[in-house]
Amino acid sequence: MPAETSLPATFTTGEARAAGVHPRELYAGRDTGAYVELSRGVFRRADAPVATYPDLLAVSRRAPRAVVCLLSAASVHDLTDELPMAVQIAIPRRTWPPKIDRPPVEVFVWDPATFELGVDQVEAAPGELVRV
């Protein structure tokens, strides 16, 4: 197996394959604890710094055009005490909603003209930003 440091802290199966990691080695690493599977096809190195928002990180890697919104965004900004039961994301109208089983996700469709208004970035893990 290539050195774990050749992969970024959070990576996809495609990125691992591009780095020369065979899927058999990737899943063997997951089974031995070298990698943690955050979502289908999204992994995090076990030696990486702890992620503040691992669910948001996983969803943002699976749906890179999406923006964390509503209760999930309020929770990130400490504007509520309520814990969201699912990661709430917004996507522009006329785009296919992502199919994500884990972590639970609620998808909202917004007008593309207003989609980028008020969007900020939050550090979900050291050096890894998520749009909120």
Short mmCIF file of N, CA and C in Angstrom, two decimals, residues 1 23-37 43:
data_model
loop_
_atom_site.label_atom_id
_atom_site.label_comp_id
_atom_site.label_asym_id
_atom_site.label_seq_id
_atom_site.Cartn_x
_atom_site.Cartn_y
_atom_site.Cartn_z
N MET A 1 0.85 -1.17 0.00
CA MET A 1 0.00 0.00 0.00
C MET A 1 0.90 1.23 0.00
N PRO A 23 -8.34 -0.51 -5.22
CA PRO A 23 -9.52 -0.60 -4.34
C PRO A 23 -9.39 -1.69 -3.27
N ARG A 24 -8.75 -2.80 -3.61
CA ARG A 24 -8.56 -3.87 -2.62
C ARG A 24 -7.72 -3.36 -1.45
N GLU A 25 -6.68 -2.57 -1.75
CA GLU A 25 -5.83 -2.01 -0.69
C GLU A 25 -6.59 -0.95 0.10
N LEU A 26 -7.42 -0.18 -0.59
CA LEU A 26 -8.19 0.86 0.08
C LEU A 26 -9.13 0.25 1.11
N TYR A 27 -9.87 -0.78 0.72
CA TYR A 27 -10.82 -1.40 1.64
C TYR A 27 -10.12 -2.22 2.71
N ALA A 28 -8.95 -2.75 2.40
CA ALA A 28 -8.16 -3.42 3.44
C ALA A 28 -7.69 -2.40 4.47
N GLY A 29 -7.30 -1.22 4.02
CA GLY A 29 -6.92 -0.13 4.93
C GLY A 29 -8.08 0.31 5.79
N ARG A 30 -9.27 0.33 5.20
CA ARG A 30 -10.47 0.68 5.98
C ARG A 30 -10.71 -0.38 7.05
N ASP A 31 -10.58 -1.63 6.67
CA ASP A 31 -10.84 -2.73 7.61
C ASP A 31 -9.82 -2.79 8.74
N THR A 32 -8.59 -2.36 8.48
CA THR A 32 -7.55 -2.38 9.52
C THR A 32 -7.53 -1.09 10.34
N GLY A 33 -8.30 -0.08 9.92
CA GLY A 33 -8.36 1.16 10.68
C GLY A 33 -7.44 2.25 10.18
N ALA A 34 -6.77 2.04 9.05
CA ALA A 34 -5.90 3.09 8.50
C ALA A 34 -6.74 4.23 7.91
N TYR A 35 -7.93 3.89 7.41
CA TYR A 35 -8.85 4.88 6.84
C TYR A 35 -10.21 4.71 7.49
N VAL A 36 -10.93 5.82 7.62
CA VAL A 36 -12.29 5.81 8.14
C VAL A 36 -13.21 6.19 6.98
N GLU A 37 -14.24 5.40 6.75
CA GLU A 37 -15.18 5.70 5.66
C GLU A 37 -16.25 6.64 6.20
N PHE A 43 -13.38 8.87 2.18
CA PHE A 43 -12.58 8.33 3.28
C PHE A 43 -11.77 9.43 3.93
#
